[in-house]
Amino acid sequence: MANIVCVVQVVKRSVTQLPNKEQGEPVMNVKKNLLLASVASAGIAMAGAASAQDMYKSGVGGLYAGLNYTFMDLDYDGVSSADVGTLSGKVGVMANEFLGIEARAGFGVDDDRVFGQKVKLDNFFGGYATINMANQSPVTPYAVVGFTRIEAEFGPASDDESDFSYGAGVNFKFAPNLSGNLEYMRYYDDSDLTVDGIGLGVQMNF
């Protein structure tokens, strides 16, 4: 904006100092100044547009959303384990090309039975940071850290707690705004229950 103000000031000076023909000074200089000012203004506008376009292409500040199906393993203190399935959604924003901040929430869609007891993961939700290894290829490895709250049931018993979560995955770019991902996560781990998951998903960038 400061550059544009300077250009406008040059144009104003050129117009106010317009020489009269009786003094014999060439009017052509004024026309040149006006032309230079127009070119400079156009250049500044184009540079600003290019800068905005580069920021958009880099993904900085870009929103994204995704859907995942996760094969969950619920391990009850090494005594028994159950395999259940969950469906989850996520929304996030890229703080820069390497760091993303996102929220996830999901629910169980496939239960299991252990020792005649029904085992299911009712729901889970959490907040996470993703650290992306940005590169020029369509494949982007990433790591995930955050916190998850889960609600799981084993017969009449239930767990409803929060824990630190971590994992890693890979994004595969199919199109400019569409990608798929494969991910491993340890969502929950305490003395009684460990919840791990391998997920497959799709992500849209806006």
PDB file of C-alpha atoms in Angstrom:
ATOM      1  CA  MET A   1       0.000   0.000   0.000  1.00  0.00           C
ATOM      2  CA  ALA A   2       2.866   2.428   0.735  1.00  0.00           C
ATOM      3  CA  ASN A   3       4.241   1.870  -2.790  1.00  0.00           C
ATOM      4  CA  ILE A   4       0.863   2.689  -4.330  1.00  0.00           C
ATOM      5  CA  VAL A   5       0.639   5.913  -2.269  1.00  0.00           C
ATOM      6  CA  CYS A   6       4.075   6.952  -3.558  1.00  0.00           C
ATOM      7  CA  VAL A   7       2.986   6.309  -7.147  1.00  0.00           C
ATOM      8  CA  VAL A   8      -0.141   8.424  -6.661  1.00  0.00           C
ATOM      9  CA  GLN A   9       1.967  11.243  -5.210  1.00  0.00           C
ATOM     10  CA  VAL A  10       4.265  11.140  -8.285  1.00  0.00           C
ATOM     11  CA  VAL A  11       1.251  11.401 -10.558  1.00  0.00           C
ATOM     12  CA  LYS A  12      -0.132  14.348  -8.559  1.00  0.00           C
ATOM     13  CA  ARG A  13       3.187  16.193  -8.722  1.00  0.00           C
ATOM     14  CA  SER A  14       3.403  15.577 -12.457  1.00  0.00           C
ATOM     15  CA  VAL A  15      -0.061  16.967 -13.033  1.00  0.00           C
ATOM     16  CA  THR A  16       0.298  20.022 -10.743  1.00  0.00           C
ATOM     17  CA  GLN A  17       3.647  20.900 -12.299  1.00  0.00           C
ATOM     18  CA  LEU A  18       2.284  20.715 -15.837  1.00  0.00           C
ATOM     19  CA  PRO A  19       4.242  23.322 -17.831  1.00  0.00           C
ATOM     20  CA  ASN A  20       2.497  25.724 -20.172  1.00  0.00           C
ATOM     21  CA  LYS A  21       3.412  25.757 -23.809  1.00  0.00           C
ATOM     22  CA  GLU A  22       4.430  29.448 -23.661  1.00  0.00           C
ATOM     23  CA  GLN A  23       7.500  28.500 -21.563  1.00  0.00           C
ATOM     24  CA  GLY A  24       8.505  25.997 -24.249  1.00  0.00           C
ATOM     25  CA  GLU A  25       8.864  23.007 -21.888  1.00  0.00           C
ATOM     26  CA  PRO A  26       7.972  19.660 -23.445  1.00  0.00           C
ATOM     27  CA  VAL A  27       4.638  18.164 -22.428  1.00  0.00           C
ATOM     28  CA  MET A  28       5.986  14.735 -23.402  1.00  0.00           C
ATOM     29  CA  ASN A  29       7.771  14.399 -20.005  1.00  0.00           C
ATOM     30  CA  VAL A  30       4.451  14.558 -18.205  1.00  0.00           C
ATOM     31  CA  LYS A  31       3.023  11.845 -20.411  1.00  0.00           C
ATOM     32  CA  LYS A  32       6.053   9.674 -19.682  1.00  0.00           C
ATOM     33  CA  ASN A  33       5.585  10.160 -15.941  1.00  0.00           C
ATOM     34  CA  LEU A  34       1.951   9.182 -16.223  1.00  0.00           C
ATOM     35  CA  LEU A  35       2.866   6.069 -18.216  1.00  0.00           C
ATOM     36  CA  LEU A  36       5.547   5.042 -15.702  1.00  0.00           C
ATOM     37  CA  ALA A  37       3.106   5.527 -12.845  1.00  0.00           C
ATOM     38  CA  SER A  38       0.529   3.322 -14.572  1.00  0.00           C
ATOM     39  CA  VAL A  39       3.070   0.577 -15.215  1.00  0.00           C
ATOM     40  CA  ALA A  40       4.306   0.710 -11.607  1.00  0.00           C
ATOM     41  CA  SER A  41       0.748   0.461 -10.276  1.00  0.00           C
ATOM     42  CA  ALA A  42       0.031  -2.551 -12.487  1.00  0.00           C
ATOM     43  CA  GLY A  43       3.276  -4.218 -11.377  1.00  0.00           C
ATOM     44  CA  ILE A  44       2.455  -3.753  -7.690  1.00  0.00           C
ATOM     45  CA  ALA A  45      -1.019  -5.202  -8.181  1.00  0.00           C
ATOM     46  CA  MET A  46       0.334  -8.229 -10.069  1.00  0.00           C
ATOM     47  CA  ALA A  47       2.985  -8.850  -7.397  1.00  0.00           C
ATOM     48  CA  GLY A  48       0.344  -8.790  -4.664  1.00  0.00           C
ATOM     49  CA  ALA A  49      -1.840 -11.238  -6.578  1.00  0.00           C
ATOM     50  CA  ALA A  50       1.102 -13.581  -7.174  1.00  0.00           C
ATOM     51  CA  SER A  51       2.024 -13.496  -3.502  1.00  0.00           C
ATOM     52  CA  ALA A  52      -1.535 -14.401  -2.484  1.00  0.00           C
ATOM     53  CA  GLN A  53      -1.597 -17.213  -5.041  1.00  0.00           C
ATOM     54  CA  ASP A  54       1.709 -18.625  -3.749  1.00  0.00           C
ATOM     55  CA  MET A  55       0.341 -18.626  -0.185  1.00  0.00           C
ATOM     56  CA  TYR A  56      -2.772 -20.483  -1.372  1.00  0.00           C
ATOM     57  CA  LYS A  57      -0.707 -23.095  -3.233  1.00  0.00           C
ATOM     58  CA  SER A  58       1.511 -23.692  -0.196  1.00  0.00           C
ATOM     59  CA  GLY A  59      -1.540 -24.649   1.893  1.00  0.00           C
ATOM     60  CA  VAL A  60      -0.777 -22.073   4.590  1.00  0.00           C
ATOM     61  CA  GLY A  61      -4.034 -21.118   6.296  1.00  0.00           C
ATOM     62  CA  GLY A  62      -5.893 -23.734   4.238  1.00  0.00           C
ATOM     63  CA  LEU A  63      -8.799 -25.638   5.762  1.00  0.00           C
ATOM     64  CA  TYR A  64      -9.248 -29.374   5.319  1.00  0.00           C
ATOM     65  CA  ALA A  65     -11.717 -32.093   6.296  1.00  0.00           C
ATOM     66  CA  GLY A  66     -11.602 -35.859   6.134  1.00  0.00           C
ATOM     67  CA  LEU A  67     -13.335 -39.152   6.793  1.00  0.00           C
ATOM     68  CA  ASN A  68     -11.640 -42.299   8.168  1.00  0.00           C
ATOM     69  CA  TYR A  69     -12.507 -45.916   8.832  1.00  0.00           C
ATOM     70  CA  THR A  70     -10.281 -47.336  11.584  1.00  0.00           C
ATOM     71  CA  PHE A  71      -9.646 -50.931  12.589  1.00  0.00           C
ATOM     72  CA  MET A  72      -9.320 -50.633  16.376  1.00  0.00           C
ATOM     73  CA  ASP A  73      -7.667 -53.130  18.725  1.00  0.00           C
ATOM     74  CA  LEU A  74      -8.823 -52.981  22.347  1.00  0.00           C
ATOM     75  CA  ASP A  75      -6.340 -54.807  24.580  1.00  0.00           C
ATOM     76  CA  TYR A  76      -7.528 -55.435  28.133  1.00  0.00           C
ATOM     77  CA  ASP A  77      -4.328 -55.692  30.159  1.00  0.00           C
ATOM     78  CA  GLY A  78      -2.967 -58.470  27.959  1.00  0.00           C
ATOM     79  CA  VAL A  79      -5.697 -60.865  29.140  1.00  0.00           C
ATOM     80  CA  SER A  80      -8.015 -60.444  26.153  1.00  0.00           C
ATOM     81  CA  SER A  81      -8.384 -58.259  23.102  1.00  0.00           C
ATOM     82  CA  ALA A  82     -11.160 -57.255  20.749  1.00  0.00           C
ATOM     83  CA  ASP A  83     -11.205 -55.999  17.180  1.00  0.00           C
ATOM     84  CA  VAL A  84     -13.768 -53.296  16.486  1.00  0.00           C
ATOM     85  CA  GLY A  85     -14.362 -50.763  13.726  1.00  0.00           C
ATOM     86  CA  THR A  86     -14.961 -47.027  13.954  1.00  0.00           C
ATOM     87  CA  LEU A  87     -15.964 -44.259  11.584  1.00  0.00           C
ATOM     88  CA  SER A  88     -14.570 -40.803  12.266  1.00  0.00           C
ATOM     89  CA  GLY A  89     -14.394 -37.328  10.809  1.00  0.00           C
ATOM     90  CA  LYS A  90     -11.825 -34.581  11.154  1.00  0.00           C
ATOM     91  CA  VAL A  91     -11.494 -30.867  10.434  1.00  0.00           C
ATOM     92  CA  GLY A  92      -8.297 -28.861  10.572  1.00  0.00           C
ATOM     93  CA  VAL A  93      -6.206 -25.952   9.389  1.00  0.00           C
ATOM     94  CA  MET A  94      -2.591 -25.740   8.225  1.00  0.00           C
ATOM     95  CA  ALA A  95      -0.700 -23.217  10.371  1.00  0.00           C
ATOM     96  CA  ASN A  96       2.149 -23.532   7.873  1.00  0.00           C
ATOM     97  CA  GLU A  97       3.271 -26.151   5.350  1.00  0.00           C
ATOM     98  CA  PHE A  98       4.698 -28.332   8.147  1.00  0.00           C
ATOM     99  CA  LEU A  99       2.210 -27.917  11.030  1.00  0.00           C
ATOM    100  CA  GLY A 100      -1.501 -28.678  11.096  1.00  0.00           C
ATOM    101  CA  ILE A 101      -4.032 -28.362  13.932  1.00  0.00           C
ATOM    102  CA  GLU A 102      -7.115 -30.572  13.837  1.00  0.00           C
ATOM    103  CA  ALA A 103     -10.062 -32.006  15.769  1.00  0.00           C
ATOM    104  CA  ARG A 104     -11.402 -35.539  15.346  1.00  0.00           C
ATOM    105  CA  ALA A 105     -14.524 -37.361  16.514  1.00  0.00           C
ATOM    106  CA  GLY A 106     -15.795 -40.863  15.814  1.00  0.00           C
ATOM    107  CA  PHE A 107     -18.068 -43.684  16.901  1.00  0.00           C
ATOM    108  CA  GLY A 108     -18.145 -47.467  16.752  1.00  0.00           C
ATOM    109  CA  VAL A 109     -19.736 -49.191  13.763  1.00  0.00           C
ATOM    110  CA  ASP A 110     -18.514 -52.777  14.288  1.00  0.00           C
ATOM    111  CA  ASP A 111     -18.460 -54.536  17.672  1.00  0.00           C
ATOM    112  CA  ASP A 112     -16.813 -57.761  18.889  1.00  0.00           C
ATOM    113  CA  ARG A 113     -17.482 -60.461  21.492  1.00  0.00           C
ATOM    114  CA  VAL A 114     -14.932 -61.792  23.989  1.00  0.00           C
ATOM    115  CA  PHE A 115     -15.766 -64.547  26.511  1.00  0.00           C
ATOM    116  CA  GLY A 116     -19.402 -64.151  25.530  1.00  0.00           C
ATOM    117  CA  GLN A 117     -19.334 -60.434  26.408  1.00  0.00           C
ATOM    118  CA  LYS A 118     -20.019 -57.643  23.926  1.00  0.00           C
ATOM    119  CA  VAL A 119     -17.069 -55.295  23.385  1.00  0.00           C
ATOM    120  CA  LYS A 120     -17.494 -51.961  21.642  1.00  0.00           C
ATOM    121  CA  LEU A 121     -15.963 -48.530  21.343  1.00  0.00           C
ATOM    122  CA  ASP A 122     -18.914 -46.198  21.766  1.00  0.00           C
ATOM    123  CA  ASN A 123     -17.195 -42.970  20.754  1.00  0.00           C
ATOM    124  CA  PHE A 124     -13.996 -40.951  20.884  1.00  0.00           C
ATOM    125  CA  PHE A 125     -12.918 -37.378  20.221  1.00  0.00           C
ATOM    126  CA  GLY A 126      -9.800 -35.273  20.607  1.00  0.00           C
ATOM    127  CA  GLY A 127      -7.497 -32.489  19.480  1.00  0.00           C
ATOM    128  CA  TYR A 128      -4.208 -33.079  17.665  1.00  0.00           C
ATOM    129  CA  ALA A 129      -1.214 -31.495  15.976  1.00  0.00           C
ATOM    130  CA  THR A 130       0.216 -32.978  12.794  1.00  0.00           C
ATOM    131  CA  ILE A 131       3.861 -32.538  11.812  1.00  0.00           C
ATOM    132  CA  ASN A 132       4.111 -32.921   8.046  1.00  0.00           C
ATOM    133  CA  MET A 133       7.290 -33.719   6.093  1.00  0.00           C
ATOM    134  CA  ALA A 134       6.366 -31.510   3.139  1.00  0.00           C
ATOM    135  CA  ASN A 135       8.156 -32.306  -0.121  1.00  0.00           C
ATOM    136  CA  GLN A 136       7.730 -32.102  -3.900  1.00  0.00           C
ATOM    137  CA  SER A 137       6.337 -35.629  -4.288  1.00  0.00           C
ATOM    138  CA  PRO A 138       2.642 -36.610  -3.942  1.00  0.00           C
ATOM    139  CA  VAL A 139       3.513 -38.658  -0.824  1.00  0.00           C
ATOM    140  CA  THR A 140       3.726 -36.802   2.518  1.00  0.00           C
ATOM    141  CA  PRO A 141       4.676 -38.660   5.721  1.00  0.00           C
ATOM    142  CA  TYR A 142       3.449 -37.127   8.963  1.00  0.00           C
ATOM    143  CA  ALA A 143       3.380 -37.612  12.727  1.00  0.00           C
ATOM    144  CA  VAL A 144       0.441 -36.953  15.067  1.00  0.00           C
ATOM    145  CA  VAL A 145       0.354 -35.996  18.765  1.00  0.00           C
ATOM    146  CA  GLY A 146      -2.592 -34.967  20.892  1.00  0.00           C
ATOM    147  CA  PHE A 147      -5.176 -36.055  23.455  1.00  0.00           C
ATOM    148  CA  THR A 148      -8.159 -38.385  23.045  1.00  0.00           C
ATOM    149  CA  ARG A 149     -11.183 -39.118  25.193  1.00  0.00           C
ATOM    150  CA  ILE A 150     -12.721 -42.555  24.648  1.00  0.00           C
ATOM    151  CA  GLU A 151     -15.787 -44.398  25.861  1.00  0.00           C
ATOM    152  CA  ALA A 152     -15.461 -48.195  25.599  1.00  0.00           C
ATOM    153  CA  GLU A 153     -17.569 -51.049  26.967  1.00  0.00           C
ATOM    154  CA  PHE A 154     -16.736 -54.659  27.876  1.00  0.00           C
ATOM    155  CA  GLY A 155     -19.976 -56.295  28.941  1.00  0.00           C
ATOM    156  CA  PRO A 156     -21.251 -54.341  31.981  1.00  0.00           C
ATOM    157  CA  ALA A 157     -17.876 -52.622  32.546  1.00  0.00           C
ATOM    158  CA  SER A 158     -16.921 -49.381  30.832  1.00  0.00           C
ATOM    159  CA  ASP A 159     -13.993 -46.986  30.420  1.00  0.00           C
ATOM    160  CA  ASP A 160     -14.540 -43.251  29.918  1.00  0.00           C
ATOM    161  CA  GLU A 161     -11.170 -41.532  30.175  1.00  0.00           C
ATOM    162  CA  SER A 162      -8.684 -39.272  28.345  1.00  0.00           C
ATOM    163  CA  ASP A 163      -5.073 -39.965  27.497  1.00  0.00           C
ATOM    164  CA  PHE A 164      -2.124 -38.746  25.453  1.00  0.00           C
ATOM    165  CA  SER A 165      -2.241 -40.010  21.853  1.00  0.00           C
ATOM    166  CA  TYR A 166       0.403 -40.362  19.156  1.00  0.00           C
ATOM    167  CA  GLY A 167       0.886 -41.930  15.775  1.00  0.00           C
ATOM    168  CA  ALA A 168       2.195 -41.639  12.225  1.00  0.00           C
ATOM    169  CA  GLY A 169       0.811 -41.848   8.731  1.00  0.00           C
ATOM    170  CA  VAL A 170       1.212 -41.091   5.056  1.00  0.00           C
ATOM    171  CA  ASN A 171      -0.890 -38.850   2.814  1.00  0.00           C
ATOM    172  CA  PHE A 172      -1.185 -39.773  -0.872  1.00  0.00           C
ATOM    173  CA  LYS A 173      -2.170 -36.889  -3.143  1.00  0.00           C
ATOM    174  CA  PHE A 174      -4.649 -37.960  -5.860  1.00  0.00           C
ATOM    175  CA  ALA A 175      -5.634 -34.495  -7.126  1.00  0.00           C
ATOM    176  CA  PRO A 176      -4.910 -30.843  -6.176  1.00  0.00           C
ATOM    177  CA  ASN A 177      -7.563 -30.891  -3.435  1.00  0.00           C
ATOM    178  CA  LEU A 178      -7.995 -34.619  -2.789  1.00  0.00           C
ATOM    179  CA  SER A 179      -5.776 -37.095  -0.944  1.00  0.00           C
ATOM    180  CA  GLY A 180      -5.960 -40.455   0.796  1.00  0.00           C
ATOM    181  CA  ASN A 181      -4.152 -41.528   3.953  1.00  0.00           C
ATOM    182  CA  LEU A 182      -2.972 -44.581   5.839  1.00  0.00           C
ATOM    183  CA  GLU A 183      -2.377 -44.066   9.549  1.00  0.00           C
ATOM    184  CA  TYR A 184      -1.441 -45.848  12.763  1.00  0.00           C
ATOM    185  CA  MET A 185      -2.514 -44.316  16.093  1.00  0.00           C
ATOM    186  CA  ARG A 186      -2.209 -45.241  19.749  1.00  0.00           C
ATOM    187  CA  TYR A 187      -5.254 -43.454  21.062  1.00  0.00           C
ATOM    188  CA  TYR A 188      -5.297 -44.620  24.653  1.00  0.00           C
ATOM    189  CA  ASP A 189      -3.029 -46.510  27.059  1.00  0.00           C
ATOM    190  CA  ASP A 190      -3.433 -47.151  30.779  1.00  0.00           C
ATOM    191  CA  SER A 191      -3.039 -50.070  33.172  1.00  0.00           C
ATOM    192  CA  ASP A 192      -6.358 -51.672  32.156  1.00  0.00           C
ATOM    193  CA  LEU A 193      -6.903 -50.819  28.499  1.00  0.00           C
ATOM    194  CA  THR A 194      -4.842 -50.011  25.405  1.00  0.00           C
ATOM    195  CA  VAL A 195      -6.493 -48.781  22.214  1.00  0.00           C
ATOM    196  CA  ASP A 196      -4.587 -48.888  18.929  1.00  0.00           C
ATOM    197  CA  GLY A 197      -5.903 -48.258  15.449  1.00  0.00           C
ATOM    198  CA  ILE A 198      -4.978 -48.543  11.778  1.00  0.00           C
ATOM    199  CA  GLY A 199      -7.046 -46.208   9.654  1.00  0.00           C
ATOM    200  CA  LEU A 200      -7.771 -45.618   5.992  1.00  0.00           C
ATOM    201  CA  GLY A 201      -9.212 -42.297   4.942  1.00  0.00           C
ATOM    202  CA  VAL A 202      -9.816 -39.572   2.434  1.00  0.00           C
ATOM    203  CA  GLN A 203      -9.171 -35.835   2.832  1.00  0.00           C
ATOM    204  CA  MET A 204     -10.425 -32.732   1.035  1.00  0.00           C
ATOM    205  CA  ASN A 205      -8.510 -29.429   1.068  1.00  0.00           C
ATOM    206  CA  PHE A 206     -10.345 -26.132   0.661  1.00  0.00           C
TER     207      PHE A 206
END
